[in-house]
Amino acid sequence: MGTARWPPPARDTAIAVVITVIAVFAAYGEAHPTTPGAYFTGGHHLPHTPTAALLLVVLGGAALAWRQRYPRLVVCVATAATIAYSLPGYVNGVVLLLPAIGLVTVATQFPVRQSVTWAIAVTIVLSAATAANNPLGRYSGGFWIIPANDAVALFVGIAIANRAYVHSARIQAARQAARDAQRRVDE
């Protein structure tokens, strides 16, 4: 990786700040719906989500600032923060997006097999953490969104990587054609 710089690039920091702010407000909104009775029925109750729990959302979002430099570590941190947020039974809808954003970056920087392995592992641990104490019922709410969410993240990352590869191949081909043309002129 070469020399590691502590502060992430300004662009990545700005993106992480925007994502984190949106995630914190959305997580707060999920924890305080205007009509809780519409979602929490059949013996399920709206869990009290302390403001301190939102610090886990901040942690998962802030880690995204380093996603280009340390993608696998960022996925681990965002996943750990999401698990810590999910296990007490807080409504975890938006928080599930933080590891997915990290998975997009993993899929852009690593081979497909490794990316698929990471996506499967993240999906399994997030599903287990969500099912353990899901306030909407064991297999309700965000539980079924997790595999779809992570699959979309994986496919988006692979598509981005493929597009970059095709673009690079076109540039390489154009350079080679220019060298061949110059060689013919020189001959």
Coordinates of N, CA and C in Angstrom, one line a residue:
M1 N 0.8 -1.2 0.0 CA 0.0 0.0 0.0 C 0.9 1.3 0.0
G2 N 2.1 1.1 0.2 CA 3.0 2.3 0.2 C 2.9 3.1 1.5
T3 N 3.1 4.4 1.4 CA 3.0 5.1 2.7 C 1.6 5.5 3.0
A4 N 1.2 5.2 4.2 CA -0.2 5.5 4.6 C -0.3 6.9 5.2
R5 N -1.2 7.6 4.7 CA -1.5 9.0 5.2 C -2.7 8.9 6.1
W6 N -2.6 9.5 7.2 CA -3.8 9.4 8.2 C -5.0 10.1 7.6
P7 N -4.9 11.4 7.2 CA -6.2 12.0 6.7 C -6.5 11.4 5.3
P8 N -7.8 11.0 5.2 CA -8.2 10.5 3.9 C -8.3 11.7 2.9
P9 N -8.4 11.4 1.6 CA -8.5 12.5 0.6 C -9.8 13.3 0.9
A10 N -9.7 14.6 0.6 CA -10.9 15.5 0.9 C -12.2 15.1 0.2
R11 N -12.1 14.6 -1.0 CA -13.3 14.1 -1.7 C -14.0 12.9 -0.9
D12 N -13.1 12.0 -0.5 CA -13.7 10.8 0.2 C -14.2 11.3 1.6
T13 N -13.6 12.2 2.2 CA -14.1 12.8 3.5 C -15.4 13.4 3.3
A14 N -15.5 14.2 2.3 CA -16.8 14.9 2.0 C -17.9 14.0 1.7
I15 N -17.7 12.9 1.0 CA -18.7 11.9 0.7 C -19.1 11.2 2.0
A16 N -18.1 10.8 2.8 CA -18.4 10.2 4.0 C -19.2 11.0 5.0
V17 N -18.9 12.3 5.0 CA -19.7 13.2 5.9 C -21.1 13.3 5.4
V18 N -21.3 13.5 4.1 CA -22.7 13.5 3.6 C -23.5 12.2 3.9
I19 N -22.9 11.1 3.6 CA -23.5 9.8 3.9 C -23.8 9.7 5.4
T20 N -22.9 10.0 6.2 CA -23.0 9.9 7.7 C -24.2 10.8 8.2
V21 N -24.2 12.0 7.7 CA -25.3 12.9 8.2 C -26.7 12.3 7.7
I22 N -26.8 11.9 6.5 CA -28.0 11.3 6.0 C -28.4 10.1 6.8
A23 N -27.4 9.2 7.1 CA -27.6 8.0 7.8 C -28.1 8.3 9.3
V24 N -27.5 9.2 9.9 CA -27.8 9.5 11.3 C -29.3 10.1 11.3
F25 N -29.6 11.0 10.5 CA -31.0 11.5 10.5 C -32.0 10.4 10.1
A26 N -31.6 9.6 9.2 CA -32.6 8.5 8.8 C -32.7 7.5 9.9
A27 N -31.6 7.2 10.6 CA -31.7 6.2 11.7 C -32.5 6.8 12.9
Y28 N -32.4 8.1 13.1 CA -33.2 8.8 14.1 C -34.6 8.7 13.7
G29 N -34.9 8.9 12.4 CA -36.3 8.9 12.0 C -36.9 7.5 12.1
E30 N -36.1 6.5 11.8 CA -36.5 5.1 12.0 C -36.8 4.8 13.4
A31 N -36.0 5.3 14.3 CA -36.2 5.1 15.8 C -37.4 5.9 16.3
H32 N -37.8 6.9 15.6 CA -38.9 7.8 16.1 C -39.9 8.0 15.0
P33 N -40.6 7.0 14.6 CA -41.6 7.2 13.5 C -42.8 8.0 14.0
T34 N -43.4 8.7 13.0 CA -44.6 9.5 13.4 C -45.8 8.7 13.8
T35 N -45.9 7.5 13.2 CA -47.0 6.6 13.5 C -46.5 5.2 13.8
P36 N -45.9 5.0 15.0 CA -45.3 3.7 15.3 C -46.3 2.5 15.2
G37 N -47.6 2.7 15.5 CA -48.5 1.7 15.4 C -48.7 1.1 14.0
A38 N -48.3 1.8 13.0 CA -48.4 1.3 11.6 C -47.4 0.2 11.3
Y39 N -46.3 0.3 12.1 CA -45.2 -0.7 11.8 C -45.0 -1.7 12.9
F40 N -45.3 -1.4 14.1 CA -45.1 -2.2 15.3 C -46.4 -2.8 15.8
T41 N -46.8 -3.9 15.2 CA -48.0 -4.6 15.5 C -47.8 -6.0 15.9
G42 N -48.8 -6.7 16.3 CA -48.6 -8.1 16.6 C -47.7 -8.5 17.7
G43 N -47.7 -7.7 18.8 CA -46.8 -8.0 19.9 C -45.4 -7.4 19.8
H44 N -45.1 -6.8 18.7 CA -43.8 -6.1 18.5 C -43.9 -4.7 19.0
H45 N -42.9 -4.2 19.6 CA -42.9 -2.9 20.2 C -41.7 -2.0 19.6
L46 N -41.9 -0.7 19.6 CA -40.9 0.2 19.1 C -39.8 0.2 20.2
P47 N -38.6 -0.2 19.9 CA -37.5 -0.2 20.9 C -37.1 1.2 21.1
H48 N -36.7 1.5 22.4 CA -36.1 2.8 22.7 C -34.7 2.8 22.1
T49 N -34.4 3.8 21.2 CA -33.1 3.9 20.7 C -32.4 5.1 21.3
P50 N -31.5 4.9 22.2 CA -30.8 6.0 22.8 C -30.0 6.8 21.8
T51 N -29.8 8.1 22.1 CA -29.0 8.9 21.2 C -27.6 8.4 21.1
A52 N -27.1 7.8 22.1 CA -25.7 7.3 22.1 C -25.6 6.1 21.1
A53 N -26.7 5.4 20.8 CA -26.6 4.4 19.8 C -26.3 4.9 18.4
L54 N -26.8 6.2 18.2 CA -26.5 6.8 16.9 C -25.0 7.0 16.7
L55 N -24.2 7.0 17.7 CA -22.8 7.1 17.6 C -22.2 5.9 16.8
L56 N -22.9 4.8 16.9 CA -22.5 3.6 16.0 C -22.7 3.9 14.6
V57 N -23.8 4.6 14.3 CA -24.1 5.0 12.9 C -23.0 6.0 12.4
V58 N -22.6 6.9 13.3 CA -21.5 7.9 13.0 C -20.2 7.1 12.7
L59 N -19.9 6.1 13.6 CA -18.7 5.3 13.4 C -18.7 4.6 12.0
G60 N -19.8 3.9 11.7 CA -19.9 3.2 10.4 C -19.8 4.1 9.2
G61 N -20.4 5.3 9.3 CA -20.4 6.3 8.3 C -19.0 7.0 8.1
A62 N -18.4 7.3 9.3 CA -17.1 8.0 9.2 C -16.0 7.1 8.6
A63 N -16.1 5.8 8.9 CA -15.1 4.8 8.3 C -15.1 4.9 6.8
L64 N -16.2 5.3 6.2 CA -16.3 5.3 4.7 C -15.3 6.3 4.1
A65 N -14.8 7.2 4.9 CA -13.8 8.2 4.4 C -12.5 7.5 3.9
W66 N -12.3 6.3 4.5 CA -11.0 5.6 4.1 C -11.3 4.4 3.2
R67 N -12.5 4.4 2.6 CA -12.9 3.2 1.8 C -12.0 3.0 0.6
Q68 N -11.5 4.0 0.0 CA -10.6 3.8 -1.2 C -9.2 3.3 -0.8
R69 N -8.8 3.7 0.4 CA -7.4 3.3 0.8 C -7.4 1.9 1.5
Y70 N -8.4 1.7 2.3 CA -8.5 0.4 3.1 C -9.9 -0.2 3.0
P71 N -10.3 -0.6 1.8 CA -11.7 -1.1 1.6 C -12.1 -2.2 2.5
R72 N -11.3 -3.2 2.7 CA -11.7 -4.4 3.5 C -11.8 -4.0 5.0
L73 N -10.9 -3.2 5.4 CA -11.0 -2.7 6.8 C -12.3 -1.9 7.0
V74 N -12.6 -1.0 6.1 CA -13.8 -0.2 6.2 C -15.0 -1.1 6.2
V75 N -15.1 -2.1 5.4 CA -16.2 -3.0 5.4 C -16.3 -3.7 6.8
C76 N -15.2 -4.1 7.4 CA -15.2 -4.7 8.7 C -15.7 -3.7 9.8
V77 N -15.2 -2.5 9.7 CA -15.7 -1.5 10.7 C -17.1 -1.1 10.6
A78 N -17.6 -0.9 9.3 CA -19.0 -0.6 9.1 C -19.9 -1.7 9.4
T79 N -19.4 -3.0 9.2 CA -20.2 -4.1 9.5 C -20.3 -4.3 11.0
A80 N -19.1 -4.1 11.7 CA -19.1 -4.2 13.2 C -20.0 -3.2 13.8
A81 N -20.0 -2.0 13.3 CA -20.9 -0.9 13.9 C -22.3 -1.3 13.6
T82 N -22.6 -1.8 12.5 CA -24.0 -2.2 12.1 C -24.5 -3.4 13.0
I83 N -23.6 -4.3 13.3 CA -23.9 -5.4 14.1 C -24.2 -4.9 15.6
A84 N -23.3 -4.1 16.0 CA -23.5 -3.5 17.4 C -24.7 -2.7 17.5
Y85 N -25.2 -2.1 16.4 CA -26.4 -1.3 16.4 C -27.6 -2.2 16.3
S86 N -27.5 -3.4 15.6 CA -28.6 -4.3 15.4 C -28.9 -5.2 16.6
L87 N -27.8 -5.7 17.2 CA -28.0 -6.7 18.3 C -28.9 -6.3 19.4
P88 N -28.8 -5.0 19.9 CA -29.8 -4.6 20.9 C -31.2 -4.5 20.5
G89 N -31.5 -4.6 19.2 CA -32.8 -4.6 18.7 C -33.3 -3.3 18.1
Y90 N -32.4 -2.4 17.8 CA -32.8 -1.1 17.2 C -33.2 -1.3 15.8
V91 N -34.0 -0.5 15.3 CA -34.5 -0.6 13.9 C -33.3 -0.2 13.0
N92 N -32.8 -1.2 12.2 CA -31.6 -1.0 11.5 C -31.6 -0.8 10.0
G93 N -32.7 -0.3 9.5 CA -32.8 -0.1 8.0 C -31.7 0.6 7.4
V94 N -31.5 1.9 7.6 CA -30.5 2.7 6.9 C -29.1 2.3 7.3
V95 N -28.9 1.7 8.5 CA -27.5 1.4 8.9 C -27.0 0.3 8.0
L96 N -27.9 -0.5 7.5 CA -27.4 -1.6 6.6 C -26.8 -1.2 5.3
L97 N -27.0 0.1 5.0 CA -26.4 0.6 3.8 C -24.9 0.9 3.9
L98 N -24.4 1.2 5.2 CA -23.0 1.5 5.4 C -22.1 0.4 5.0
P99 N -22.3 -0.8 5.4 CA -21.4 -1.9 4.9 C -21.5 -2.1 3.4
A100 N -22.7 -1.9 2.9 CA -22.9 -2.1 1.4 C -22.1 -1.1 0.6
I101 N -22.0 0.1 1.1 CA -21.2 1.1 0.4 C -19.7 0.7 0.4
G102 N -19.3 0.1 1.5 CA -17.9 -0.4 1.5 C -17.8 -1.6 0.6
L103 N -18.8 -2.4 0.5 CA -18.8 -3.6 -0.5 C -18.6 -3.1 -1.9
V104 N -19.2 -2.0 -2.3 CA -19.1 -1.5 -3.6 C -17.6 -1.2 -3.9
T105 N -16.9 -0.6 -2.9 CA -15.5 -0.3 -3.1 C -14.7 -1.6 -3.2
V106 N -15.0 -2.6 -2.3 CA -14.2 -3.8 -2.4 C -14.4 -4.5 -3.8
A107 N -15.6 -4.4 -4.3 CA -15.8 -5.0 -5.6 C -15.1 -4.3 -6.7
T108 N -14.8 -3.0 -6.5 CA -14.1 -2.3 -7.6 C -12.6 -2.5 -7.5
Q109 N -12.1 -3.0 -6.4 CA -10.7 -3.1 -6.2 C -10.1 -4.5 -6.1
F110 N -11.0 -5.5 -6.0 CA -10.5 -6.8 -5.8 C -11.2 -7.8 -6.8
P111 N -10.6 -8.9 -7.1 CA -11.2 -9.9 -8.0 C -12.6 -10.3 -7.6
V112 N -13.4 -10.7 -8.6 CA -14.8 -11.0 -8.4 C -14.9 -12.1 -7.3
R113 N -14.1 -13.2 -7.3 CA -14.3 -14.2 -6.3 C -14.1 -13.7 -4.9
Q114 N -13.1 -12.8 -4.7 CA -12.9 -12.3 -3.4 C -14.1 -11.3 -3.0
S115 N -14.5 -10.6 -3.9 CA -15.6 -9.7 -3.7 C -16.9 -10.4 -3.3
V116 N -17.2 -11.5 -4.0 CA -18.3 -12.3 -3.7 C -18.2 -12.9 -2.3
T117 N -17.0 -13.4 -2.0 CA -16.8 -14.0 -0.7 C -17.1 -12.9 0.4
W118 N -16.6 -11.7 0.2 CA -16.8 -10.6 1.2 C -18.3 -10.3 1.3
A119 N -19.0 -10.3 0.2 CA -20.4 -10.0 0.2 C -21.2 -11.0 0.9
I120 N -20.9 -12.3 0.6 CA -21.6 -13.4 1.3 C -21.3 -13.3 2.8
A121 N -20.1 -13.1 3.2 CA -19.8 -13.1 4.6 C -20.5 -11.9 5.3
V122 N -20.5 -10.8 4.7 CA -21.2 -9.6 5.3 C -22.7 -9.9 5.4
T123 N -23.3 -10.5 4.4 CA -24.7 -10.8 4.4 C -25.0 -11.8 5.5
I124 N -24.2 -12.8 5.7 CA -24.5 -13.8 6.7 C -24.5 -13.1 8.1
V125 N -23.4 -12.4 8.4 CA -23.3 -11.8 9.7 C -24.3 -10.7 10.0
L126 N -24.7 -9.9 9.0 CA -25.7 -8.9 9.2 C -27.1 -9.6 9.3
S127 N -27.3 -10.6 8.6 CA -28.6 -11.3 8.7 C -28.7 -12.0 10.1
A128 N -27.7 -12.6 10.6 CA -27.7 -13.2 11.9 C -27.9 -12.1 13.0
A129 N -27.2 -11.0 12.9 CA -27.4 -10.0 13.9 C -28.8 -9.4 13.9
T130 N -29.3 -9.2 12.7 CA -30.7 -8.7 12.6 C -31.7 -9.6 13.1
A131 N -31.6 -10.9 12.8 CA -32.6 -11.9 13.2 C -32.5 -12.1 14.7
A132 N -31.4 -11.9 15.3 CA -31.2 -12.1 16.8 C -32.2 -11.4 17.6
N133 N -32.5 -10.1 17.3 CA -33.3 -9.3 18.1 C -34.1 -8.3 17.3
N134 N -34.6 -8.7 16.2 CA -35.3 -7.8 15.2 C -36.6 -7.3 15.9
P135 N -36.8 -6.0 16.0 CA -38.0 -5.5 16.7 C -39.2 -5.7 15.8
L136 N -39.1 -5.9 14.6 CA -40.2 -6.2 13.7 C -40.6 -7.6 13.5
G137 N -39.9 -8.5 14.3 CA -40.1 -9.9 14.1 C -38.8 -10.5 13.5
R138 N -38.5 -11.7 13.8 CA -37.2 -12.3 13.5 C -36.9 -12.1 12.0
Y139 N -37.8 -12.4 11.1 CA -37.5 -12.4 9.7 C -38.3 -11.3 9.0
S140 N -38.5 -10.2 9.6 CA -39.3 -9.1 9.1 C -38.4 -7.9 8.9
G141 N -39.1 -6.8 8.5 CA -38.4 -5.5 8.4 C -37.2 -5.6 7.4
G142 N -36.1 -5.2 7.8 CA -34.9 -5.1 7.0 C -34.2 -6.5 6.7
F143 N -34.7 -7.5 7.4 CA -34.0 -8.8 7.2 C -33.9 -9.3 5.8
W144 N -34.9 -9.2 5.0 CA -34.9 -9.6 3.6 C -34.3 -8.6 2.7
I145 N -34.1 -7.4 3.2 CA -33.4 -6.4 2.4 C -31.9 -6.7 2.3
I146 N -31.4 -7.3 3.4 CA -29.9 -7.5 3.5 C -29.3 -8.2 2.3
P147 N -29.8 -9.4 1.9 CA -29.2 -10.0 0.7 C -29.3 -9.2 -0.6
A148 N -30.4 -8.6 -0.8 CA -30.6 -7.8 -2.0 C -29.7 -6.6 -2.0
N149 N -29.6 -6.0 -0.8 CA -28.8 -4.8 -0.6 C -27.3 -5.1 -1.0
D150 N -26.8 -6.2 -0.4 CA -25.4 -6.5 -0.6 C -25.2 -7.0 -2.0
A151 N -26.2 -7.7 -2.6 CA -26.0 -8.2 -4.0 C -26.0 -7.0 -4.9
V152 N -26.8 -6.0 -4.7 CA -26.8 -4.8 -5.5 C -25.4 -4.1 -5.4
A153 N -24.9 -4.0 -4.1 CA -23.6 -3.3 -3.9 C -22.5 -4.1 -4.6
L154 N -22.6 -5.4 -4.6 CA -21.6 -6.2 -5.3 C -21.6 -6.0 -6.8
F155 N -22.8 -6.1 -7.3 CA -22.9 -5.9 -8.8 C -22.6 -4.5 -9.3
V156 N -22.9 -3.5 -8.5 CA -22.5 -2.1 -8.8 C -21.0 -2.0 -8.8
G157 N -20.4 -2.6 -7.8 CA -18.9 -2.5 -7.8 C -18.2 -3.3 -8.9
I158 N -18.8 -4.4 -9.3 CA -18.2 -5.2 -10.4 C -18.4 -4.4 -11.7
A159 N -19.6 -3.8 -11.8 CA -19.9 -3.0 -13.1 C -18.9 -1.8 -13.2
I160 N -18.7 -1.1 -12.0 CA -17.7 0.0 -12.0 C -16.3 -0.5 -12.4
A161 N -15.9 -1.6 -11.8 CA -14.6 -2.2 -12.1 C -14.5 -2.6 -13.6
N162 N -15.5 -3.2 -14.2 CA -15.5 -3.6 -15.6 C -15.5 -2.3 -16.5
R163 N -16.2 -1.3 -16.1 CA -16.2 -0.1 -16.9 C -14.8 0.5 -16.9
A164 N -14.2 0.6 -15.8 CA -12.8 1.1 -15.7 C -11.8 0.2 -16.5
Y165 N -12.0 -1.1 -16.5 CA -11.2 -2.0 -17.2 C -11.3 -1.7 -18.7
V166 N -12.6 -1.6 -19.2 CA -12.8 -1.4 -20.6 C -12.2 -0.1 -21.0
H167 N -12.4 1.0 -20.2 CA -11.9 2.3 -20.5 C -10.3 2.2 -20.6
S168 N -9.7 1.5 -19.7 CA -8.3 1.4 -19.7 C -7.8 0.6 -20.9
A169 N -8.5 -0.4 -21.3 CA -8.2 -1.2 -22.5 C -8.3 -0.4 -23.8
R170 N -9.3 0.5 -23.8 CA -9.4 1.3 -25.0 C -8.3 2.3 -25.1
I171 N -7.9 2.9 -24.0 CA -6.8 3.8 -24.0 C -5.5 3.1 -24.4
Q172 N -5.3 1.9 -23.9 CA -4.1 1.1 -24.2 C -4.1 0.8 -25.7
A173 N -5.3 0.4 -26.2 CA -5.4 0.1 -27.7 C -5.1 1.3 -28.5
A174 N -5.6 2.5 -28.1 CA -5.3 3.7 -28.8 C -3.9 4.1 -28.8
R175 N -3.2 3.9 -27.7 CA -1.8 4.2 -27.6 C -1.0 3.2 -28.5
Q176 N -1.4 2.0 -28.4 CA -0.7 1.0 -29.3 C -0.9 1.3 -30.8
A177 N -2.1 1.7 -31.1 CA -2.3 2.1 -32.5 C -1.5 3.3 -32.9
A178 N -1.4 4.3 -32.0 CA -0.5 5.4 -32.3 C 0.9 5.1 -32.4
R179 N 1.4 4.1 -31.6 CA 2.8 3.7 -31.7 C 3.0 2.9 -33.0
D180 N 2.1 2.1 -33.4 CA 2.2 1.4 -34.6 C 2.2 2.3 -35.8
A181 N 1.3 3.3 -35.8 CA 1.3 4.3 -36.9 C 2.6 5.1 -37.0
Q182 N 3.1 5.4 -35.8 CA 4.4 6.2 -35.8 C 5.5 5.3 -36.3
R183 N 5.5 4.0 -36.0 CA 6.5 3.1 -36.4 C 6.5 2.9 -38.0
R184 N 5.2 2.9 -38.5 CA 5.1 2.7 -40.0 C 5.6 4.0 -40.7
V185 N 5.3 5.2 -40.1 CA 5.8 6.4 -40.6 C 7.3 6.4 -40.6
D186 N 7.9 6.0 -39.5 CA 9.4 6.0 -39.3 C 10.0 5.0 -40.3
E187 N 9.4 3.9 -40.6 CA 9.9 3.0 -41.6 C 9.9 3.5 -43.0

